[in-house]
Amino acid sequence: MSAGELPCYTLIHVPSDAELPSEAQLKEKFEKGGDKERTEALRKLIFMILNGEKTSQSMLMYVIRFCLPSNDHTLKKTLLIFWECVPKTDSNGKLLHEMILVCDAYRKDLQHPNEFVRGSTLRFLCKLREPELLEPLMPAIRACLEHRHSYVRRNAVCAIFTIYKNFEFLIPDAPELVTEYLDTEQDASCKRNAFMMLTHVDQARALDYLSGCIEQVGSFGDILQLVIVELIYKVCHKNPTECARFIRCIYVLILSQSPAVRYEAAQTLVTLTNMPVAIKAAASAYIDLIVKESDNNVKLIVLDRLVALRNTSSNEKVLQGLVMDILRVLTSPGLEVRKKTLSLALDLVSSRNVEDMVMFLKKEINKTANESNDENGKYRQALVKTLHTATIKFPDVASTIVPVLMEFLSDSNETAAQYVIQFVREAVHKLPNLKSAILASLKESIPFIQTPSIFMSALWILATYCDAEGSLDVLRLVKTSLGELPIVDSELAEQDEPKQEETEKKTVPSGPKVTADGTYATQTALSTTVVAKKNEKPPLRRFLLNGEFFLGASLATVLTKLAQQFTELNGAGTERSNRFRAECMLILASIIHLAKSGLISHQVNEDDLDRMGAVIKIIGQGIPGLDEQYGDACKTSLEMMLGAKSISRLDAADKLTASGTARSKDFVEIDKTINFTQLHAKSNQQGENLYDSSLSQALGTAPKDTKFDFSSSKLGKVIQLAGFSDPIYAEAYVNVNQYDIVLDVLIVNQTADTLQNVSLELATVGDLKLVDKPTPVTLAPNDFSNIKATVKVASTENGVIFSTISYDVRGSTSDRNCVYLQDIKIDIMDYIVPGNVNDVEFRQMWSDFEWENKVNVMTPIRDLREFLNHLSTSTNMKVLTGDAAIEGECGFLAANLCAHSIFGEDALANVSVEKALPMDDSSPIVGHIRIRAKSQGMCLTLGDKLSSAMRSRRDGQPIAAASA
């Protein structure tokens, strides 16, 4: 057996700067040193063995002579590690004669009066794989089952279990022995070990024992209850007819005091039966666990279980009645837990309980009103977004939600206010019966809005959806928000007026003051000044004085809509219509005057000035056909946009659940085989064993999810490291897991010599870290071997692994030889998956991210849409801009893209490209791509990936330059 195939139970860190002594120094310490010196020397010897150093046979006798007789507990524990690491057989596979002395020493330790020595020796025996050493110790191991201390007894059970599993002939009556022991044992840990052994080696005896004490299962310790849950699952999974026998036991365990037992019992109950009562009991247990657990990671894991339950349509009906219980999870402080809970509750809410859910969320909103930290603001955003979606989903409750959401228009959190204004726009459009109430609430809320963009969105909604008679009220609201006109004259007049402050001074004369007990107290004379608070400026005027002149351009559109509606009501050319239009023109002219006056330091955009000037001309002279564009055509465009958003939202809901996993379908193919449970063989297992799949995932042997498998085949990941003429040929298979990279390097000896100490030396650049040093191997002539190395990845950044192979030639006196290998480049695409965020979140993240990388577009691709799809496919970034927004041919294209990394990082990209000659299909594409990310490494590497993608086809080959 090679060194790489030997079993390993103990991992010991060897310092890189550790100085290992020679054999003579070790022998001297063993012979003449005390227990401390011997322990230290034994540790150094273990380091040497683990490093592959060869030791003489006499060294083993020194350890037996001078270390085995010691009674020092530290030395005895170190000896257990030494006997685990040291080779126990010769080159022919026969047991060394010295091991007989070791066996006798451990027979004495198994009879030692100290329970620690006995227990640690029994634990060591679980790791032995030599039956010749174990056979003389069997009577002593049996005797340990009757020891007075539970530590010895439970380790004796583990030793018997391991020996029976590996060498059944040494103790063939182990199941009967442990069954008798289990009937008399009282300690919980000992009973757990014994029952676990019967579960794995003799399930019939374990079931007989469980049937005899099934009434007392609720009083057992949690460690034994966990094993009972595992046994019931395995038995019922293998033989579904046993479910009725043990289902009551699971119901008892689901009420256990231990959170771990309740979680496993609920999971087992769901997998064994689909009865509504069982689903409700399991879901209630999950909810109770989430509420009572303090660890947010545990809460998220259990929430994922609830989401998985919801994926089945039959379970969804049961969970709909537990929506209010699920909302109890919102008392948890974690933002991610709250967001996932709101998403799940929104998916489950029905018309029966939507009003209760809305009332609960209103209370949560009121709780967050007095707190202003960042996480609390994001929680308010999530609450507003949930209420928005619930209103569109159930229009009947809109009347109770609208007053609550209107309060958020004056919120300092712009994102929350943005969600509210989007809700108002959609509700006014889709709920005509509530239009008048919503518009009235919006008029009352406008004076208190603190954000310019929200203010103008509210005015736009009022102008678009108010009736012709309400146009005058909206104009009055605009004038009230602007204050006195013209703006420049009123501001200059206000600055010229002397500042008069109404002050009222009250002076209290100083003097002695007599207290209640008759003593004198000193009193300070204070002057109190009351200053009359200066009147604040109206909101729209304040925004304009702060340089927000884009509001003027937006206000021009609003005034055009109002003038058109008022003219339709009163007739063109009438005095009332002309006065209304003159008022609108005065407002715009006053804003233009303010922009050009130099009264404020901010420079106005020429586009905004052109827009306002053009609208003054439209209002004054009128342009045939343009009124329709501002009126009905605008509403039609809004309806198309809202319809596209609804379709995309439904498509996303059909494809994904709240956790991002695919929902189960209620339909089946017409030719699918029908499975009859009654006709199944007893040995036929139903579905996948959860315990086996969990173990395979932990060991890394589970099949990889195709979602993250970006390679078409394994051969695509093989990299040639050395040439065919090198003494050693090498190639590597790069296996990218979630957080690490496994290099499986094949090395071939192409010489006629035996190569010794063939070592693979690795060095990394970037955010990569080598986990362990590969073990040296020996290669016979024309022989080959595989060397594996693991590299940890900490962030999304391109990395490079440099490698060399060094070796010695047997019989040669020359220096150590070396072969330099090809660099291994780690691609960022192995860690990036498509992301999905809405427009508001995209804008917020775009402003928050610190790093930006601007890439100029240089590509032979001539079609704009093909270029965008090529970028999305090559970089695993999802196009967030809807198809309706980028369809058609207009000579330019602007789109947003998003991607997430498996390390929790986000990357955003904005593509702005156009045809150099819009009328010529063969003209090149020009423009740029802006990338933003939170980390510099991801921003730069994603820019490099985009640059290379623009110069290559989808198959990775360079694009041939287009002919002129």
CSV table of N, CA and C in Angstrom, one decimal, residues 656-749:
chain,number,residue,atom,x,y,z
A,656,LEU,N,-38.6,30.3,-10.6
A,656,LEU,CA,-37.9,30.3,-9.4
A,656,LEU,C,-38.8,30.5,-8.2
A,657,THR,N,-38.4,29.9,-7.1
A,657,THR,CA,-39.1,30.2,-5.8
A,657,THR,C,-38.3,31.3,-5.1
A,658,ALA,N,-38.7,31.5,-3.9
A,658,ALA,CA,-38.0,32.6,-3.1
A,658,ALA,C,-36.5,32.3,-2.9
A,659,SER,N,-36.2,31.0,-2.8
A,659,SER,CA,-34.8,30.6,-2.6
A,659,SER,C,-34.0,30.5,-3.8
A,660,GLY,N,-34.6,30.6,-5.0
A,660,GLY,CA,-33.9,30.5,-6.2
A,660,GLY,C,-33.8,29.1,-6.8
A,661,THR,N,-34.6,28.2,-6.3
A,661,THR,CA,-34.6,26.8,-6.8
A,661,THR,C,-35.9,26.6,-7.7
A,662,ALA,N,-35.8,25.7,-8.6
A,662,ALA,CA,-36.9,25.5,-9.5
A,662,ALA,C,-38.0,24.9,-8.8
A,663,ARG,N,-39.2,25.3,-9.1
A,663,ARG,CA,-40.4,24.8,-8.5
A,663,ARG,C,-40.8,23.5,-9.2
A,664,SER,N,-41.5,22.6,-8.4
A,664,SER,CA,-41.9,21.4,-9.0
A,664,SER,C,-43.2,21.6,-9.9
A,665,LYS,N,-43.3,20.9,-11.0
A,665,LYS,CA,-44.4,21.1,-11.9
A,665,LYS,C,-45.5,20.2,-11.5
A,666,ASP,N,-46.7,20.6,-11.8
A,666,ASP,CA,-47.9,19.8,-11.5
A,666,ASP,C,-48.3,18.9,-12.7
A,667,PHE,N,-47.6,19.1,-13.8
A,667,PHE,CA,-48.0,18.3,-15.0
A,667,PHE,C,-46.9,17.2,-15.2
A,668,VAL,N,-47.3,16.1,-15.9
A,668,VAL,CA,-46.3,15.1,-16.2
A,668,VAL,C,-46.5,14.7,-17.7
A,669,GLU,N,-45.5,14.1,-18.2
A,669,GLU,CA,-45.6,13.7,-19.6
A,669,GLU,C,-46.6,12.6,-19.8
A,670,ILE,N,-47.2,12.5,-21.0
A,670,ILE,CA,-48.3,11.6,-21.2
A,670,ILE,C,-47.8,10.2,-21.2
A,671,ASP,N,-46.6,9.9,-21.6
A,671,ASP,CA,-46.1,8.6,-21.7
A,671,ASP,C,-45.2,8.2,-20.5
A,672,LYS,N,-45.3,8.9,-19.4
A,672,LYS,CA,-44.5,8.6,-18.2
A,672,LYS,C,-45.1,7.4,-17.5
A,673,THR,N,-44.1,6.5,-17.0
A,673,THR,CA,-44.6,5.3,-16.4
A,673,THR,C,-45.2,5.6,-15.1
A,674,ILE,N,-46.3,4.9,-14.8
A,674,ILE,CA,-47.1,5.0,-13.6
A,674,ILE,C,-46.5,4.1,-12.5
A,675,ASN,N,-46.2,4.6,-11.4
A,675,ASN,CA,-45.6,3.8,-10.3
A,675,ASN,C,-46.7,3.4,-9.3
A,676,PHE,N,-46.9,2.1,-9.1
A,676,PHE,CA,-47.9,1.7,-8.0
A,676,PHE,C,-47.1,1.2,-6.8
A,677,THR,N,-47.3,1.9,-5.7
A,677,THR,CA,-46.5,1.6,-4.5
A,677,THR,C,-46.8,0.2,-4.0
A,678,GLN,N,-48.0,-0.3,-4.2
A,678,GLN,CA,-48.3,-1.6,-3.7
A,678,GLN,C,-47.6,-2.7,-4.5
A,679,LEU,N,-47.2,-2.4,-5.7
A,679,LEU,CA,-46.5,-3.4,-6.5
A,679,LEU,C,-45.0,-3.3,-6.5
A,680,HIS,N,-44.5,-2.4,-5.7
A,680,HIS,CA,-43.0,-2.3,-5.5
A,680,HIS,C,-42.4,-3.4,-4.7
A,681,ALA,N,-41.2,-3.8,-5.1
A,681,ALA,CA,-40.5,-4.8,-4.3
A,681,ALA,C,-40.2,-4.2,-2.9
A,682,LYS,N,-40.1,-5.0,-1.9
A,682,LYS,CA,-39.8,-4.5,-0.6
A,682,LYS,C,-38.4,-3.9,-0.5
A,683,SER,N,-37.5,-4.4,-1.3
A,683,SER,CA,-36.1,-3.8,-1.3
A,683,SER,C,-36.0,-2.6,-2.1
A,684,ASN,N,-37.0,-2.2,-2.8
A,684,ASN,CA,-36.9,-1.0,-3.6
A,684,ASN,C,-37.0,0.2,-2.8
A,685,GLN,N,-36.0,1.1,-2.9
A,685,GLN,CA,-36.0,2.3,-2.1
A,685,GLN,C,-36.7,3.4,-2.8
A,686,GLN,N,-37.5,4.2,-2.0
A,686,GLN,CA,-38.2,5.3,-2.6
A,686,GLN,C,-37.4,6.6,-2.6
A,687,GLY,N,-37.0,7.1,-3.8
A,687,GLY,CA,-36.2,8.3,-3.8
A,687,GLY,C,-34.8,8.1,-3.4
A,688,GLU,N,-34.3,9.2,-2.9
A,688,GLU,CA,-32.9,9.3,-2.5
A,688,GLU,C,-32.7,9.3,-1.0
A,689,ASN,N,-31.8,8.6,-0.5
A,689,ASN,CA,-31.6,8.6,0.9
A,689,ASN,C,-30.9,9.9,1.4
A,690,LEU,N,-31.5,10.6,2.2
A,690,LEU,CA,-31.0,11.9,2.6
A,690,LEU,C,-29.7,11.8,3.4
A,691,TYR,N,-29.6,10.8,4.2
A,691,TYR,CA,-28.3,10.7,5.0
A,691,TYR,C,-27.2,10.3,4.0
A,692,ASP,N,-27.4,9.5,3.1
A,692,ASP,CA,-26.3,9.1,2.1
A,692,ASP,C,-26.0,10.3,1.3
A,693,SER,N,-27.0,11.1,0.8
A,693,SER,CA,-26.7,12.3,0.0
A,693,SER,C,-25.9,13.3,0.8
A,694,SER,N,-26.3,13.5,2.1
A,694,SER,CA,-25.6,14.5,2.9
A,694,SER,C,-24.2,14.1,3.1
A,695,LEU,N,-23.9,12.8,3.3
A,695,LEU,CA,-22.5,12.3,3.5
A,695,LEU,C,-21.7,12.5,2.2
A,696,SER,N,-22.3,12.2,1.1
A,696,SER,CA,-21.6,12.4,-0.2
A,696,SER,C,-21.3,13.8,-0.5
A,697,GLN,N,-22.2,14.7,-0.1
A,697,GLN,CA,-21.9,16.2,-0.2
A,697,GLN,C,-20.8,16.6,0.7
A,698,ALA,N,-20.7,16.1,1.9
A,698,ALA,CA,-19.7,16.5,2.8
A,698,ALA,C,-18.3,15.9,2.3
A,699,LEU,N,-18.3,14.8,1.7
A,699,LEU,CA,-17.1,14.2,1.2
A,699,LEU,C,-16.7,14.7,-0.1
A,700,GLY,N,-17.6,15.5,-0.8
A,700,GLY,CA,-17.2,16.0,-2.1
A,700,GLY,C,-17.4,15.0,-3.2
A,701,THR,N,-18.1,13.9,-3.0
A,701,THR,CA,-18.4,12.9,-4.0
A,701,THR,C,-19.7,13.0,-4.6
A,702,ALA,N,-20.5,14.0,-4.2
A,702,ALA,CA,-21.9,14.2,-4.8
A,702,ALA,C,-21.7,14.7,-6.2
A,703,PRO,N,-22.6,14.3,-7.1
A,703,PRO,CA,-22.6,14.9,-8.5
A,703,PRO,C,-22.7,16.4,-8.5
A,704,LYS,N,-22.0,17.0,-9.3
A,704,LYS,CA,-22.0,18.5,-9.3
A,704,LYS,C,-23.2,19.0,-10.0
A,705,ASP,N,-23.8,20.1,-9.4
A,705,ASP,CA,-25.0,20.7,-10.0
A,705,ASP,C,-24.6,21.3,-11.4
A,706,THR,N,-25.5,21.0,-12.4
A,706,THR,CA,-25.2,21.5,-13.7
A,706,THR,C,-25.2,23.0,-13.8
A,707,LYS,N,-25.9,23.6,-12.8
A,707,LYS,CA,-26.0,25.1,-12.8
A,707,LYS,C,-24.6,25.7,-12.7
A,708,PHE,N,-23.7,25.1,-12.0
A,708,PHE,CA,-22.4,25.7,-11.9
A,708,PHE,C,-21.3,25.0,-12.7
A,709,ASP,N,-21.7,24.0,-13.6
A,709,ASP,CA,-20.7,23.3,-14.4
A,709,ASP,C,-20.7,24.0,-15.8
A,710,PHE,N,-19.7,24.9,-15.9
A,710,PHE,CA,-19.6,25.7,-17.1
A,710,PHE,C,-18.7,25.0,-18.2
A,711,SER,N,-18.2,23.9,-17.9
A,711,SER,CA,-17.3,23.2,-19.0
A,711,SER,C,-18.2,22.2,-19.7
A,712,SER,N,-18.0,22.0,-21.0
A,712,SER,CA,-18.8,21.1,-21.7
A,712,SER,C,-18.3,19.6,-21.4
A,713,SER,N,-17.1,19.4,-21.1
A,713,SER,CA,-16.6,18.1,-20.7
A,713,SER,C,-15.4,18.2,-19.9
A,714,LYS,N,-15.0,17.1,-19.2
A,714,LYS,CA,-13.8,17.2,-18.4
A,714,LYS,C,-12.5,17.4,-19.2
A,715,LEU,N,-12.5,17.0,-20.4
A,715,LEU,CA,-11.3,17.2,-21.2
A,715,LEU,C,-11.1,18.6,-21.5
A,716,GLY,N,-12.1,19.5,-21.4
A,716,GLY,CA,-11.9,20.9,-21.5
A,716,GLY,C,-11.1,21.5,-20.4
A,717,LYS,N,-11.0,20.8,-19.3
A,717,LYS,CA,-10.2,21.3,-18.1
A,717,LYS,C,-8.8,20.7,-18.0
A,718,VAL,N,-8.4,19.9,-19.0
A,718,VAL,CA,-7.1,19.3,-18.9
A,718,VAL,C,-6.1,20.3,-19.5
A,719,ILE,N,-5.0,20.6,-18.8
A,719,ILE,CA,-4.0,21.5,-19.2
A,719,ILE,C,-2.6,20.8,-19.3
A,720,GLN,N,-2.0,20.9,-20.4
A,720,GLN,CA,-0.7,20.3,-20.6
A,720,GLN,C,0.4,21.2,-20.0
A,721,LEU,N,1.1,20.6,-19.0
A,721,LEU,CA,2.1,21.4,-18.3
A,721,LEU,C,3.5,21.2,-18.8
A,722,ALA,N,3.9,20.0,-19.3
A,722,ALA,CA,5.2,19.8,-19.8
A,722,ALA,C,5.2,19.3,-21.2
A,723,GLY,N,6.3,19.3,-21.9
A,723,GLY,CA,6.4,18.9,-23.3
A,723,GLY,C,6.7,17.4,-23.3
A,724,PHE,N,6.5,16.8,-24.5
A,724,PHE,CA,6.7,15.4,-24.7
A,724,PHE,C,8.1,15.0,-24.7
A,725,SER,N,9.1,15.9,-24.9
A,725,SER,CA,10.5,15.6,-24.8
A,725,SER,C,11.1,15.8,-23.5
A,726,ASP,N,10.3,16.3,-22.5
A,726,ASP,CA,10.9,16.5,-21.1
A,726,ASP,C,11.0,15.1,-20.5
A,727,PRO,N,12.0,15.0,-19.5
A,727,PRO,CA,12.2,13.7,-18.8
A,727,PRO,C,10.9,13.3,-18.1
A,728,ILE,N,10.1,14.3,-17.6
A,728,ILE,CA,8.8,14.0,-16.9
A,728,ILE,C,7.7,14.7,-17.7
A,729,TYR,N,6.8,14.0,-18.2
A,729,TYR,CA,5.6,14.6,-18.8
A,729,TYR,C,4.6,14.8,-17.8
A,730,ALA,N,3.9,16.0,-17.8
A,730,ALA,CA,2.9,16.3,-16.8
A,730,ALA,C,1.7,17.0,-17.4
A,731,GLU,N,0.5,16.7,-17.0
A,731,GLU,CA,-0.7,17.4,-17.4
A,731,GLU,C,-1.6,17.4,-16.2
A,732,ALA,N,-2.5,18.4,-16.1
A,732,ALA,CA,-3.3,18.7,-14.9
A,732,ALA,C,-4.8,18.8,-15.3
A,733,TYR,N,-5.6,18.2,-14.5
A,733,TYR,CA,-7.1,18.3,-14.6
A,733,TYR,C,-7.5,19.3,-13.5
A,734,VAL,N,-8.0,20.4,-13.8
A,734,VAL,CA,-8.4,21.5,-12.9
A,734,VAL,C,-9.9,21.3,-12.5
A,735,ASN,N,-10.1,20.9,-11.3
A,735,ASN,CA,-11.5,20.7,-10.8
A,735,ASN,C,-11.9,21.8,-9.9
A,736,VAL,N,-12.8,22.7,-10.4
A,736,VAL,CA,-13.1,23.9,-9.6
A,736,VAL,C,-14.4,23.6,-8.8
A,737,ASN,N,-14.2,23.6,-7.4
A,737,ASN,CA,-15.3,23.4,-6.5
A,737,ASN,C,-15.8,24.8,-6.1
A,738,GLN,N,-16.6,24.9,-5.1
A,738,GLN,CA,-17.2,26.2,-4.7
A,738,GLN,C,-16.1,27.1,-4.1
A,739,TYR,N,-15.3,26.6,-3.2
A,739,TYR,CA,-14.4,27.5,-2.5
A,739,TYR,C,-12.9,27.0,-2.7
A,740,ASP,N,-12.7,26.0,-3.5
A,740,ASP,CA,-11.3,25.5,-3.6
A,740,ASP,C,-11.2,24.9,-5.0
A,741,ILE,N,-9.9,24.7,-5.4
A,741,ILE,CA,-9.5,24.1,-6.7
A,741,ILE,C,-8.7,22.9,-6.4
A,742,VAL,N,-9.1,21.8,-7.0
A,742,VAL,CA,-8.3,20.5,-6.8
A,742,VAL,C,-7.6,20.3,-8.1
A,743,LEU,N,-6.2,20.2,-8.0
A,743,LEU,CA,-5.4,19.9,-9.2
A,743,LEU,C,-5.0,18.5,-9.1
A,744,ASP,N,-5.5,17.7,-10.1
A,744,ASP,CA,-5.1,16.3,-10.3
A,744,ASP,C,-4.0,16.2,-11.4
A,745,VAL,N,-2.8,16.1,-11.0
A,745,VAL,CA,-1.7,16.2,-11.9
A,745,VAL,C,-1.2,14.8,-12.2
A,746,LEU,N,-1.2,14.5,-13.5
A,746,LEU,CA,-0.6,13.2,-14.0
A,746,LEU,C,0.8,13.4,-14.4
A,747,ILE,N,1.7,12.6,-13.8
A,747,ILE,CA,3.2,12.7,-14.1
A,747,ILE,C,3.6,11.4,-14.7
A,748,VAL,N,4.4,11.4,-15.8
A,748,VAL,CA,4.9,10.2,-16.4
A,748,VAL,C,6.4,10.3,-16.5
A,749,ASN,N,7.0,9.2,-16.1
A,749,ASN,CA,8.5,9.1,-16.2
A,749,ASN,C,8.8,8.6,-17.6
